[in-house]
mmCIF file of C-alpha atoms in Angstrom:
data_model
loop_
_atom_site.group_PDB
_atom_site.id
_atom_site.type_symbol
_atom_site.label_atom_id
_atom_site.label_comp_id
_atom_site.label_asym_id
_atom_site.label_seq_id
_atom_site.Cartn_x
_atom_site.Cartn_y
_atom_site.Cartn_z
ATOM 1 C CA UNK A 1 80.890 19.484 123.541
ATOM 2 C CA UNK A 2 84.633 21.420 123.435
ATOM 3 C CA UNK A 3 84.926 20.417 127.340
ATOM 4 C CA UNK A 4 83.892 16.987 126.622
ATOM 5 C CA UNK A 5 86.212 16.801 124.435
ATOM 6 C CA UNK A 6 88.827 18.963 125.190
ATOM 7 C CA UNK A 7 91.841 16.532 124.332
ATOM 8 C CA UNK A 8 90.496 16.904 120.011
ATOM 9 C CA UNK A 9 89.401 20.158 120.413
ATOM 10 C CA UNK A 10 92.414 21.271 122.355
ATOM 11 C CA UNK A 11 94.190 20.809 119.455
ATOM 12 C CA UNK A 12 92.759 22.945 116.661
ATOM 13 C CA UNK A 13 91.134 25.762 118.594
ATOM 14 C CA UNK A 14 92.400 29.276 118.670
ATOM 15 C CA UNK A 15 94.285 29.074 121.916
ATOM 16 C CA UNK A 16 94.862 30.888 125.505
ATOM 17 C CA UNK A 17 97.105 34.611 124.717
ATOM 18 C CA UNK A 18 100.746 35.069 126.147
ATOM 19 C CA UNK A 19 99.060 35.066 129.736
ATOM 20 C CA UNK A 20 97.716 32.215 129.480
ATOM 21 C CA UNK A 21 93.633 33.568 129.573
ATOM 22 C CA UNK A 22 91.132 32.428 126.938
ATOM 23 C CA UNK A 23 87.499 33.283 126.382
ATOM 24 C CA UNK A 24 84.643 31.021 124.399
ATOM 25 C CA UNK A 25 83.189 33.135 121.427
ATOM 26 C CA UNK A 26 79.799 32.974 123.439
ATOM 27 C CA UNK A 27 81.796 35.002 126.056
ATOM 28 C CA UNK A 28 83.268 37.448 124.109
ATOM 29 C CA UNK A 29 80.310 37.778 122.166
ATOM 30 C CA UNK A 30 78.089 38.638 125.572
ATOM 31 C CA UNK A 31 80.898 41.199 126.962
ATOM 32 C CA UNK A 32 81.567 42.960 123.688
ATOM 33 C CA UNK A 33 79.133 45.823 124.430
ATOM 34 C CA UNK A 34 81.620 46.703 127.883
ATOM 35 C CA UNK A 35 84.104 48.022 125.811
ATOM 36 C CA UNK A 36 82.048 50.848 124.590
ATOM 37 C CA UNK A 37 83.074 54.346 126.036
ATOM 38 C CA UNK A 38 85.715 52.720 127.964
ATOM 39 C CA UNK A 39 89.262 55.364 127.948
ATOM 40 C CA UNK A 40 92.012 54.050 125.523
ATOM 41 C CA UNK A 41 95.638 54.237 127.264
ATOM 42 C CA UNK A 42 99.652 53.433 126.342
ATOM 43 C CA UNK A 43 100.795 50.304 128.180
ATOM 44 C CA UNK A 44 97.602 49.702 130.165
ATOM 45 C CA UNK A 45 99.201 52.903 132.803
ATOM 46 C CA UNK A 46 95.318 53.181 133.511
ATOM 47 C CA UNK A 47 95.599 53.975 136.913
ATOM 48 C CA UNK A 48 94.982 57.634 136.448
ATOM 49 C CA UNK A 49 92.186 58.795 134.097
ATOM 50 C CA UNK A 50 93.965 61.654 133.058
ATOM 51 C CA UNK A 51 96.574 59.466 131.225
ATOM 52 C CA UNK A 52 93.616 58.462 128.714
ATOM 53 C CA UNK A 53 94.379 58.810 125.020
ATOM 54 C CA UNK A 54 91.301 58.282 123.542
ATOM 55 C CA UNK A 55 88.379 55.843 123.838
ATOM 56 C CA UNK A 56 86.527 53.349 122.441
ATOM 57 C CA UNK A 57 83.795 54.741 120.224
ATOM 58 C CA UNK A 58 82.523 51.057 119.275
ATOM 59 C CA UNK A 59 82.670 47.392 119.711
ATOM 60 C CA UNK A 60 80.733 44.526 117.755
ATOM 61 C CA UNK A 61 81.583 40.754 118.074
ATOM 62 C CA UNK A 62 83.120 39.425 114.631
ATOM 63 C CA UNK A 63 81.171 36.317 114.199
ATOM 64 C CA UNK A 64 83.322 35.267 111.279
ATOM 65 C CA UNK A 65 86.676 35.759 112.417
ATOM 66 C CA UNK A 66 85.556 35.204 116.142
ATOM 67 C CA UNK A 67 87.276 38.575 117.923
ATOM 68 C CA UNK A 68 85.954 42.072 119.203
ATOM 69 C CA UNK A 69 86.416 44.627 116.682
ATOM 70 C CA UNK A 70 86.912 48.119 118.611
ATOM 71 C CA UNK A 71 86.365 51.458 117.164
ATOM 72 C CA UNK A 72 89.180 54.091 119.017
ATOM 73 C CA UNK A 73 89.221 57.991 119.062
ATOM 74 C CA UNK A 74 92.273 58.366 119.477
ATOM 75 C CA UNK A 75 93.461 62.746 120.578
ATOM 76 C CA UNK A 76 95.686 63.421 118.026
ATOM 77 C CA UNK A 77 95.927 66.913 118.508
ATOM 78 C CA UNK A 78 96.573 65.864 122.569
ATOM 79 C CA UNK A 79 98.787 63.157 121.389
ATOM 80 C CA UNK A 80 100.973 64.057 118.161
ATOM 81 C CA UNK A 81 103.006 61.175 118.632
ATOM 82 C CA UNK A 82 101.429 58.516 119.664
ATOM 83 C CA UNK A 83 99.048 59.488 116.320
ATOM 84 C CA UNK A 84 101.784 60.063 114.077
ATOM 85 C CA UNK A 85 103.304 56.539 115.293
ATOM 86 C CA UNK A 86 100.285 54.728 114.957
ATOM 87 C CA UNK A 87 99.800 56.655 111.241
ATOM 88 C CA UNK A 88 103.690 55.356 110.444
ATOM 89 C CA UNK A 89 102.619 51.583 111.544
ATOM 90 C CA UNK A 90 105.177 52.270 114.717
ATOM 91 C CA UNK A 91 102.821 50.714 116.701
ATOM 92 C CA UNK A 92 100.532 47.929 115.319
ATOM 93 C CA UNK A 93 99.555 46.346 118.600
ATOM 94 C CA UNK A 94 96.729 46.790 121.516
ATOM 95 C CA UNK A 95 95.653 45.442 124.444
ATOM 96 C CA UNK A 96 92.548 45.012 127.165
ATOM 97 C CA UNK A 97 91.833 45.359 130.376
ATOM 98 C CA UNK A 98 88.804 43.719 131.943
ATOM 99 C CA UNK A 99 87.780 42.475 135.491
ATOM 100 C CA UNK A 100 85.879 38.683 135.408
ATOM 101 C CA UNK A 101 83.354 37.162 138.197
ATOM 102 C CA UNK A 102 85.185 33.757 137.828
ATOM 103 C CA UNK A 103 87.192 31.476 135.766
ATOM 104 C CA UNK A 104 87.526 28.024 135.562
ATOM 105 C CA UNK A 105 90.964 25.907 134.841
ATOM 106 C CA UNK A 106 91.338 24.052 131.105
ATOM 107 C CA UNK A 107 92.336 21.299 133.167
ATOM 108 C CA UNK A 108 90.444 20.020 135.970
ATOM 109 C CA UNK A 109 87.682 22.659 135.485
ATOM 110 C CA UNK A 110 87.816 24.636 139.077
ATOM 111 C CA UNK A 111 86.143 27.518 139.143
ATOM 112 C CA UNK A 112 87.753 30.437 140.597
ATOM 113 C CA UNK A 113 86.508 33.369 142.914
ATOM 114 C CA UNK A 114 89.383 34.230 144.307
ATOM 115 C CA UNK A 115 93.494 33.768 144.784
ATOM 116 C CA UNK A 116 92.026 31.258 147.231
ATOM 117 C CA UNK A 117 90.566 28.812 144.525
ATOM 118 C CA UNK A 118 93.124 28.772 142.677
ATOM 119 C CA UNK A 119 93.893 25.329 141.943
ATOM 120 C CA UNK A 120 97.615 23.215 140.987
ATOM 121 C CA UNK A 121 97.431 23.309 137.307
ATOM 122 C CA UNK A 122 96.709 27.187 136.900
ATOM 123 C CA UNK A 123 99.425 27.759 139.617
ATOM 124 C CA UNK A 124 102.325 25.990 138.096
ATOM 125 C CA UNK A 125 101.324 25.372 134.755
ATOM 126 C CA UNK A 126 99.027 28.687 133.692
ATOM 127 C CA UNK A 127 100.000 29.226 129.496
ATOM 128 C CA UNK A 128 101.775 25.990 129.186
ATOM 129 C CA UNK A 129 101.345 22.392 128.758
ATOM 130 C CA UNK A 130 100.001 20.228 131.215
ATOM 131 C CA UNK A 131 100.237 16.440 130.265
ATOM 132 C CA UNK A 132 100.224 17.546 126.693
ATOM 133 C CA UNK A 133 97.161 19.673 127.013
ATOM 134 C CA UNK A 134 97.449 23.545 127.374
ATOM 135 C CA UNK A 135 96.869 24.813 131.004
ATOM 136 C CA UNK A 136 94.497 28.178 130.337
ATOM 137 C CA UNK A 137 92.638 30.084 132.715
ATOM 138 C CA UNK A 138 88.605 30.508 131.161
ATOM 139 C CA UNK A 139 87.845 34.142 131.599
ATOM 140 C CA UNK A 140 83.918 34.420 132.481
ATOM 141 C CA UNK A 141 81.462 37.351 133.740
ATOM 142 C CA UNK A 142 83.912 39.553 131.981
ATOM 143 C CA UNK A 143 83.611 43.153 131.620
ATOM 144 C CA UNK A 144 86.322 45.671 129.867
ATOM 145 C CA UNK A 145 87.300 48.923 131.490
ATOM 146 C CA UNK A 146 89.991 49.707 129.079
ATOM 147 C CA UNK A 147 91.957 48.982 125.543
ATOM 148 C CA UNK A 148 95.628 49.948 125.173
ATOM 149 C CA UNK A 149 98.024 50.738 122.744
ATOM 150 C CA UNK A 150 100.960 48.628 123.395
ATOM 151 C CA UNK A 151 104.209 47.025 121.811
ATOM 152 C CA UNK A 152 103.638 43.713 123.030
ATOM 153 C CA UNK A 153 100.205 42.104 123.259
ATOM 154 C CA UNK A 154 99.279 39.211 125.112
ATOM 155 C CA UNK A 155 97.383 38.105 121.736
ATOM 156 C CA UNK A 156 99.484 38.827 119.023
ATOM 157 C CA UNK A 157 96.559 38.705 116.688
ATOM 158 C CA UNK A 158 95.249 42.263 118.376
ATOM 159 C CA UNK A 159 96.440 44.413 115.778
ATOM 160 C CA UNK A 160 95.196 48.077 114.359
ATOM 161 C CA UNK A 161 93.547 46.825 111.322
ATOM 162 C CA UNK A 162 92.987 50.861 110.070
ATOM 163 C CA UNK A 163 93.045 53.882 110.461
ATOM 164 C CA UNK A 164 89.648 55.133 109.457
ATOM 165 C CA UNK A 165 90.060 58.965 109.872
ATOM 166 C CA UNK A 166 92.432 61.110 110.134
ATOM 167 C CA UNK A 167 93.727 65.156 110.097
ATOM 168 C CA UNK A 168 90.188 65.904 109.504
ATOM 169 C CA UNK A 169 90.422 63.646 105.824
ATOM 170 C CA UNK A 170 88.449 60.596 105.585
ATOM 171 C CA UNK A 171 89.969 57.575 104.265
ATOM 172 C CA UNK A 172 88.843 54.253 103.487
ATOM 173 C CA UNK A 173 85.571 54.724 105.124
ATOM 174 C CA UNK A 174 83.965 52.073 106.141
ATOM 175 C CA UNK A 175 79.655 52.181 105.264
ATOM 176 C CA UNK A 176 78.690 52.693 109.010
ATOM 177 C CA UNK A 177 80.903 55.506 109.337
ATOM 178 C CA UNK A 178 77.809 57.899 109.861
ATOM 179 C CA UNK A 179 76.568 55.689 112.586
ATOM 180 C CA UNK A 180 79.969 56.266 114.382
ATOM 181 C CA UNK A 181 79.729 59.503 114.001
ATOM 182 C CA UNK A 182 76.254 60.143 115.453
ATOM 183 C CA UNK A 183 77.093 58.174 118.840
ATOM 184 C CA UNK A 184 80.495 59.637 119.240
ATOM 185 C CA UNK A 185 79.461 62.653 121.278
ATOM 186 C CA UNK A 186 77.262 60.358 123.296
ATOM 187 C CA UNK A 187 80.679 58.274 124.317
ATOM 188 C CA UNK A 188 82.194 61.578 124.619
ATOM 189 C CA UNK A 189 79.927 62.886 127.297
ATOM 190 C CA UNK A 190 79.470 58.995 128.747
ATOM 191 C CA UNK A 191 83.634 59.049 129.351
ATOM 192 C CA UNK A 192 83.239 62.442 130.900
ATOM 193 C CA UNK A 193 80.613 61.304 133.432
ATOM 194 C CA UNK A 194 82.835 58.367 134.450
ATOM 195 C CA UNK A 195 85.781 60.609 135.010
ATOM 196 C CA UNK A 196 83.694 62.790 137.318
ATOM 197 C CA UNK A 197 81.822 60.052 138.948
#
């Protein structure tokens, strides 16, 4: 229905981020499971493992507001101040990385394998208009291999939301807290594998 559509529903759905990518709720809601145990960096600098902060105890789809909700660990003791500037509200922002099988254009609905595919719209108009209608690139078969903490986010809606625990004091705990808890040492020893692997 939204692609048959797509000049009404264009209109009055949440749109593409800064880069001009965009996933359908039924696609983040299949790949939100990816982003558990996944490393948590500064400014995506996820080449090297050992420039992990943290990682990403948790993810669940939010079916009301439509967005992944992550749970991060981040090192504090590791990482004084990149906790202590999250703790101040320094840094509100993060950020994903993730790898897709294909993608399709918002406009003339190619689908994309490769550089190859990639058709006129998405190469000169990718994250702007395109005869009125915005010119996105449909993420699908995605997968997350990382979250960042950043100062500028591609979606300016990914914000820290709170900051659950911290210098051993819990605060504002939310009623699955326990549940965290119990798999954390599980994600602990699953990031550890993947660095050794």
């Amino acid at each position: 229905i939204f692609w048959d559509n797509f000049e009404k529903y264009d209109k009055i759905t949440r749109g593409a981020n800064f880069n001009g990518d965009w996933w359908s709720c039924d696609e983040l809601r299949r790949a939100a499971p990816t982003f558990k145990g996944v490393s948590v960096f500064c400014e995506h600098e996820n080449e090297n493992v050992e420039n992990a902060r943290g990682i990403v105890l948790d993810a669940v789809y939010n079916e009301k507001g439509h967005y992944i909700e992550t749970l991060l660990a981040i090192d504090a003791e590791a990482f004084p101040q990149l906790a202590r500037s999250i703790k101040k509200g320094y840094v509100t922002s993060t950020s994903m990385g993730c790898t897709c099988t294909s993608s399709k254009c918002s406009i003339c609905r190619n689908e994309i394998h490769s550089d190859d595919d990639i058709c006129f719209h998405l190469a000169n108009y990718k994250g702007m208009k395109f005869n009125g209608l915005n010119c996105f690139e449909e993420s699908l078969g995605t997968s997350f291999f990382e979250d960042s903490i950043v100062v500028q986010p591609a979606d300016e809606n990914a914000k820290i939301m709170e900051i659950i625990k911290t210098a051993g004091k819990v605060s504002r705990v939310g009623k699955n807290w326990n549940a965290y808890i119990e798999t954390k040492d599980n994600a602990i020893i699953n990031e550890r594998n993947q660095r050794f692997a």
